[in-house]
Short mmCIF file of C-alpha atoms and ligand atoms in Angstrom, two decimals:
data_model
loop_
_atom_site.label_atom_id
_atom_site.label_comp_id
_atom_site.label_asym_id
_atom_site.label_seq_id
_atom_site.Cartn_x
_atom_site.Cartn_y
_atom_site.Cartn_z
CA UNK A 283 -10.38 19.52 -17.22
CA UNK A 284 -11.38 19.04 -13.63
CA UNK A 285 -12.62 15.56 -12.15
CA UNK A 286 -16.45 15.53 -13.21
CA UNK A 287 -15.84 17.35 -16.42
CA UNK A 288 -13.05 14.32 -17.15
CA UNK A 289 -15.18 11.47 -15.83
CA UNK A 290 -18.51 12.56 -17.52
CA UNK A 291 -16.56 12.82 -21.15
CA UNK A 292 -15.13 9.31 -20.37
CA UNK A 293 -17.86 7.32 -18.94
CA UNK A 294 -19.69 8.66 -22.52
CA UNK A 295 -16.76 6.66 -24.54
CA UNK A 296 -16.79 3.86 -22.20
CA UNK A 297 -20.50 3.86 -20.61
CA UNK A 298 -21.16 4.52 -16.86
CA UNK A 299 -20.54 1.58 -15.14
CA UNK A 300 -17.63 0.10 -16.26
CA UNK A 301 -15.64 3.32 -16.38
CA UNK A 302 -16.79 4.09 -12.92
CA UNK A 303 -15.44 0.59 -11.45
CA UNK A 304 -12.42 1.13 -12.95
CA UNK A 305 -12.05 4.77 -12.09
CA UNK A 306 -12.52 3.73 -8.31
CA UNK A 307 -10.56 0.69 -8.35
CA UNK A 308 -8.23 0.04 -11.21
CA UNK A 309 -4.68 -0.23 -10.53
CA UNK A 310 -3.67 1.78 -13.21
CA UNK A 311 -6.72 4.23 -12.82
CA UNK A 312 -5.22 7.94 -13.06
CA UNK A 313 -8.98 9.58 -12.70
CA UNK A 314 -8.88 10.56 -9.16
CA UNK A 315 -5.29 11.51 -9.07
CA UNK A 316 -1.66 10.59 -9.70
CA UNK A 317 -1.29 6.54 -9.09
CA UNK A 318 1.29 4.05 -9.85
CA UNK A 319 1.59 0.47 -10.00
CA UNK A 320 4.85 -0.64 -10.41
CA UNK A 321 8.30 0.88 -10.87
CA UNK A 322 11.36 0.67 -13.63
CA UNK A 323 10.66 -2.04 -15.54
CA UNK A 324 14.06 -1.98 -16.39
CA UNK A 325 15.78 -2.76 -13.24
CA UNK A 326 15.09 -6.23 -11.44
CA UNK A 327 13.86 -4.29 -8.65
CA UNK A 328 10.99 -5.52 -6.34
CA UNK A 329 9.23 -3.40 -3.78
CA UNK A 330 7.51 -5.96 -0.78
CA UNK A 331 4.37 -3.77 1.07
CA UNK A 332 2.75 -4.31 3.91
CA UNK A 333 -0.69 -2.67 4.49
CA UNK A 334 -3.25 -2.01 7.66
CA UNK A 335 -0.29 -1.96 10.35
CA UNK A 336 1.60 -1.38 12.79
CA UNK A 337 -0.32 -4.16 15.05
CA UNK A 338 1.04 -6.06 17.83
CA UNK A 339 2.57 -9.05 14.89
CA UNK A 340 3.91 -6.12 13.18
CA UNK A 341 7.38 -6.89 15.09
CA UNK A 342 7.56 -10.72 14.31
CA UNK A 343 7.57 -9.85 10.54
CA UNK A 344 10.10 -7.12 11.26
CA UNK A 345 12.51 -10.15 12.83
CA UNK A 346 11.94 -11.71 9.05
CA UNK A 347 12.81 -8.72 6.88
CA UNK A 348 15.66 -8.01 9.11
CA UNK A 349 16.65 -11.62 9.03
CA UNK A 350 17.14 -11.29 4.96
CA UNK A 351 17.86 -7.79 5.27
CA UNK A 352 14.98 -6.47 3.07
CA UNK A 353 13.72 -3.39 2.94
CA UNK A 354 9.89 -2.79 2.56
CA UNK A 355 7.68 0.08 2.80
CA UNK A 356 4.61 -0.12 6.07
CA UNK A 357 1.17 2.00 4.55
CA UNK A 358 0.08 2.50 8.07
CA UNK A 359 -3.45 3.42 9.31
CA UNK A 360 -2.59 6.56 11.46
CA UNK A 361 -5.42 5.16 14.52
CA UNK A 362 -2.93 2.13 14.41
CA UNK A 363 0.06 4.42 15.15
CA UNK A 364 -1.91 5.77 18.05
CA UNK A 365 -2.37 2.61 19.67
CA UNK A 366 1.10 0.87 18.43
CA UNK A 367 3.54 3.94 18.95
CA UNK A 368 6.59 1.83 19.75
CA UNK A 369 6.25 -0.40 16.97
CA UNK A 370 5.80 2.28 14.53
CA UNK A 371 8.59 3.91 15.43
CA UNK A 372 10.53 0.45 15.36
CA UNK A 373 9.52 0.32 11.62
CA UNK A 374 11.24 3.41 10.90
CA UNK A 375 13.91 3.06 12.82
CA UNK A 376 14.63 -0.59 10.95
CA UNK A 377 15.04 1.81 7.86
CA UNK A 378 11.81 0.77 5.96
CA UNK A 379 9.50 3.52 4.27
CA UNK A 380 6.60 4.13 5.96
CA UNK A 381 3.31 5.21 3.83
CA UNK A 382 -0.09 6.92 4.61
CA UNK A 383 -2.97 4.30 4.52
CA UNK A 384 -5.62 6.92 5.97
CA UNK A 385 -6.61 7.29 9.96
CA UNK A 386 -9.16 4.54 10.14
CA UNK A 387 -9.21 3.06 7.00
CA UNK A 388 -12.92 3.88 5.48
CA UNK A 389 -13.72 3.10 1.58
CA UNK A 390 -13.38 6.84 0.14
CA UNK A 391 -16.12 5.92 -2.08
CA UNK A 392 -19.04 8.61 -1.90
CA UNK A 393 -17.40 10.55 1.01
CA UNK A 394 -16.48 14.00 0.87
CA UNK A 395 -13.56 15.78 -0.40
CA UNK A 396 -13.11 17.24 3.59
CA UNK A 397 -13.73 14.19 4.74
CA UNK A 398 -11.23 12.54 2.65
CA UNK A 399 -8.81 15.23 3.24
CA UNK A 400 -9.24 14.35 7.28
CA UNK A 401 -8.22 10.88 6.98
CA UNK A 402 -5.34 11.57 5.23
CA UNK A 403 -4.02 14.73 6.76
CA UNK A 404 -4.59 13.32 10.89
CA UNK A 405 -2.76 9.87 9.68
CA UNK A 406 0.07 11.80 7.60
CA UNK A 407 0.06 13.99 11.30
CA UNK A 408 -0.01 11.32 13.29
CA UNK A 409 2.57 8.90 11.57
CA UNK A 410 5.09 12.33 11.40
CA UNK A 411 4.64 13.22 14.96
CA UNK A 412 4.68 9.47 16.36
CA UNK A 413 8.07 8.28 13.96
CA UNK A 414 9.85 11.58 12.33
CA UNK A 415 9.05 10.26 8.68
CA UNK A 416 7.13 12.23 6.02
CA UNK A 417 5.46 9.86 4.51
CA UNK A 418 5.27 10.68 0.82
CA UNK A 419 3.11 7.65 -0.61
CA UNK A 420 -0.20 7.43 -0.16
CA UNK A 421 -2.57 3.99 -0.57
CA UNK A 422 -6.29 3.92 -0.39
CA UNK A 423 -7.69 1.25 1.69
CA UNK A 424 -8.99 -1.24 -0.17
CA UNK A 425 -7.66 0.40 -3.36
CA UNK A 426 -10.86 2.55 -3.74
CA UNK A 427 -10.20 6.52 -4.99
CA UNK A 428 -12.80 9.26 -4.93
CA UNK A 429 -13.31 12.58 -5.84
CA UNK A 430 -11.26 14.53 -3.39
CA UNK A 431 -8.90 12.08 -3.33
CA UNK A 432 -6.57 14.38 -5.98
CA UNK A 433 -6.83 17.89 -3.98
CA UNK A 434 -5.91 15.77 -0.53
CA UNK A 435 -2.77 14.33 -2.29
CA UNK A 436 -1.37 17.60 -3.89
CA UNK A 437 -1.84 19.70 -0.58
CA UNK A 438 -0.15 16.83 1.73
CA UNK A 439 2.10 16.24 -1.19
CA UNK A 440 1.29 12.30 -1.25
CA UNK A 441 1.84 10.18 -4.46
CA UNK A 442 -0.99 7.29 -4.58
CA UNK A 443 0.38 3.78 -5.19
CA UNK A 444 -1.35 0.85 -5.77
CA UNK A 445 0.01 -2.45 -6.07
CA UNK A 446 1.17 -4.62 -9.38
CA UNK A 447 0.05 -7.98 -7.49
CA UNK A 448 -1.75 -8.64 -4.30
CA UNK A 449 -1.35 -11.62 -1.85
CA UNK A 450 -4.88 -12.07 -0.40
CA UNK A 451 -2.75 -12.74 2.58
CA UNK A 452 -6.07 -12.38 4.75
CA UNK A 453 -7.28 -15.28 3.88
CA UNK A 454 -5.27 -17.49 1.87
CA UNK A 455 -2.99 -19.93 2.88
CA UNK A 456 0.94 -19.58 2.98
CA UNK A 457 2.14 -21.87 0.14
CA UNK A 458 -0.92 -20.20 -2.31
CA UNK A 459 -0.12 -16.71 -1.50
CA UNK A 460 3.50 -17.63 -1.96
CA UNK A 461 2.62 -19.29 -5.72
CA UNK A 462 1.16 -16.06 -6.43
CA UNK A 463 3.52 -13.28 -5.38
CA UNK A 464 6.16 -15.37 -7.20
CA UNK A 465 4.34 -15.71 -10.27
CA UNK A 466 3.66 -12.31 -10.62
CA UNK A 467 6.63 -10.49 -9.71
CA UNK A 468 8.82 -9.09 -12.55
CA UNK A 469 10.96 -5.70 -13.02
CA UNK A 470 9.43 -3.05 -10.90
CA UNK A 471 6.57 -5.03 -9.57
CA UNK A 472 5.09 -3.89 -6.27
CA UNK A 473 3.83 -6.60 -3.92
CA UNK A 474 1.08 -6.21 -1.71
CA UNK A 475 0.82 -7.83 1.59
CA UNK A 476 -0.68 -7.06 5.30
CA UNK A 477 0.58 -6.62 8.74
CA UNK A 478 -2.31 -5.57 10.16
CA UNK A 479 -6.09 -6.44 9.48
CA UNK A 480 -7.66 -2.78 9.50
CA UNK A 481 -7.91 -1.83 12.91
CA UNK A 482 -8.02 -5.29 14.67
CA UNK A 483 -5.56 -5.79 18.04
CA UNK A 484 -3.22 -8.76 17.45
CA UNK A 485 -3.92 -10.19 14.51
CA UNK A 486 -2.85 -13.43 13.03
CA UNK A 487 -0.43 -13.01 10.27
CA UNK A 488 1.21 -16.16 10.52
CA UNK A 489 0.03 -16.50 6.65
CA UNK A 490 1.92 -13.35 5.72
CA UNK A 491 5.20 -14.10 8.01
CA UNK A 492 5.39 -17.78 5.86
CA UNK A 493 4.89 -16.68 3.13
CA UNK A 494 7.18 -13.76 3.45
CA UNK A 495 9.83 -16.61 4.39
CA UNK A 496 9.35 -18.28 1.09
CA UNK A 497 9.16 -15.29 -1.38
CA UNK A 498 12.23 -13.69 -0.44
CA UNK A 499 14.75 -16.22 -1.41
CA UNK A 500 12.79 -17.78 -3.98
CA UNK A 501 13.05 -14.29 -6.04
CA UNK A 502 16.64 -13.86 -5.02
CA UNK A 503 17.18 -17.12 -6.59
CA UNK A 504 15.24 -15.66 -9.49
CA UNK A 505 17.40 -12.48 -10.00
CA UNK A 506 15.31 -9.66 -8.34
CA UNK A 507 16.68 -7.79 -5.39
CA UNK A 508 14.56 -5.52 -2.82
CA UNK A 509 14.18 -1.55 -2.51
CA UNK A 510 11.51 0.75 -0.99
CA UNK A 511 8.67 1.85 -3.14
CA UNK A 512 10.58 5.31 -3.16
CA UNK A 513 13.40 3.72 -4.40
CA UNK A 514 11.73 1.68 -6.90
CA UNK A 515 10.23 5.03 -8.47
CA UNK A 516 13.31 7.09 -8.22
CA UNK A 517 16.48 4.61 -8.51
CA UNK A 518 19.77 6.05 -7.45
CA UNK A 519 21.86 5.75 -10.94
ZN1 ZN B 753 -5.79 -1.63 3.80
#
């Protein structure tokens, strides 16, 4: 069944509106292509993401992962790349994953399929040519999927990922965001967080970097350890 054949048989079961909201934005929404959420549930495995990057703070929060020697996984804006092509490549090189978060990060909400195709395919370009990685993950800004959004992932072989719990980093104080991403994290879980803020120059993450500083030990103490979202999907046994 294609897209509109799928939706328009669902939204009858469910009715219009709700279907549609959760279509575009649920975390575990499948309609507009292959999405996950979280990993093995299995393994005490925790994936830490940061979205909207690289910007110029990107390299502070680098220190702090490096400091606790955690992997994470970077869903970069490919316009960001452009103007931050060191610091990109310093992500990579620090052997986290990098993801494709689209070029400029638009909602893909009543856009086109080409035009959705474009943002993916120049950032998926862009992030390959600036660092050497393929990224293989693919995030929608703000979580929002569209028609289109299934073709563009199968040609540029992306598999979408959404998050199990995010921090609200953007605007919430260190010690809340903290309370959350604690509280939330179990096996698998895939926490959401932000180096960037869209397309803005320098921005102020000192929310992220503290809370950062608090989560890790806090869920070492707790068990969990941390992988790449690639790792969390496909464990080495
Ligand atoms: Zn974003």
């Amino acid at each position: 069944m294609g897209d509109v054949a799928l939706i328009s048989a669902a939204a009858g079961i469910f009715g219009a509106t709700g279907f549609m909201e959760y279509a575009v934005r649920g975390r575990s929404s499948r309609v507009f292509g292959p999405s996950v959420y979280r990993g093995d549930r299995t393994r005490p495995a925790l994936a830490l993401t940061f979205d909207d990057g690289p910007s110029e703070s990107t390299p502070a929060l680098l220190e702090v992962l490096a400091r606790h020697t955690v992997p994470a996984t970077f869903f970069m804006c490919g316009s960001n790349v452009r103007r931050c092509p060191s610091i990109a490549r310093s992500v990579v090189a620090a052997g986290h994953e990098a993801g494709n978060h689209s070029d400029s990060h638009p909602r893909m909400d009543f856009r086109s399929p080409e035009f959705i195709y474009r943002e993916m395919a120049l950032a998926q370009e862009t992030i390959h040519q600036t660092t050497g990685a393929i990224p293989k993950l693919f995030r929608a800004p703000y979580g929002v999927r569209w028609f289109g959004l299934r073709a563009a992932q199968q040609r540029l072989h992306l598999n979408g990922v959404m998050w199990t719990v995010i921090g609200h980093d953007w605007k919430w104080p260190a010690p809340r965001v903290a309370r959350l991403l604690i509280s939330y994290a179990a096996n698998g879980g895939i926490l959401c967080l932000h180096d960037g803020r869209t397309l803005e120059r320098a921005p102020d993450i000192r929310a992220t970097l503290d809370a950062v500083e608090m989560i890790i030990p806090a869920l070492k103490e707790r068990g969990f350890h941390f992988e790449t979202v690639s790792q969390i999907l496909c464990p080495k046994t």
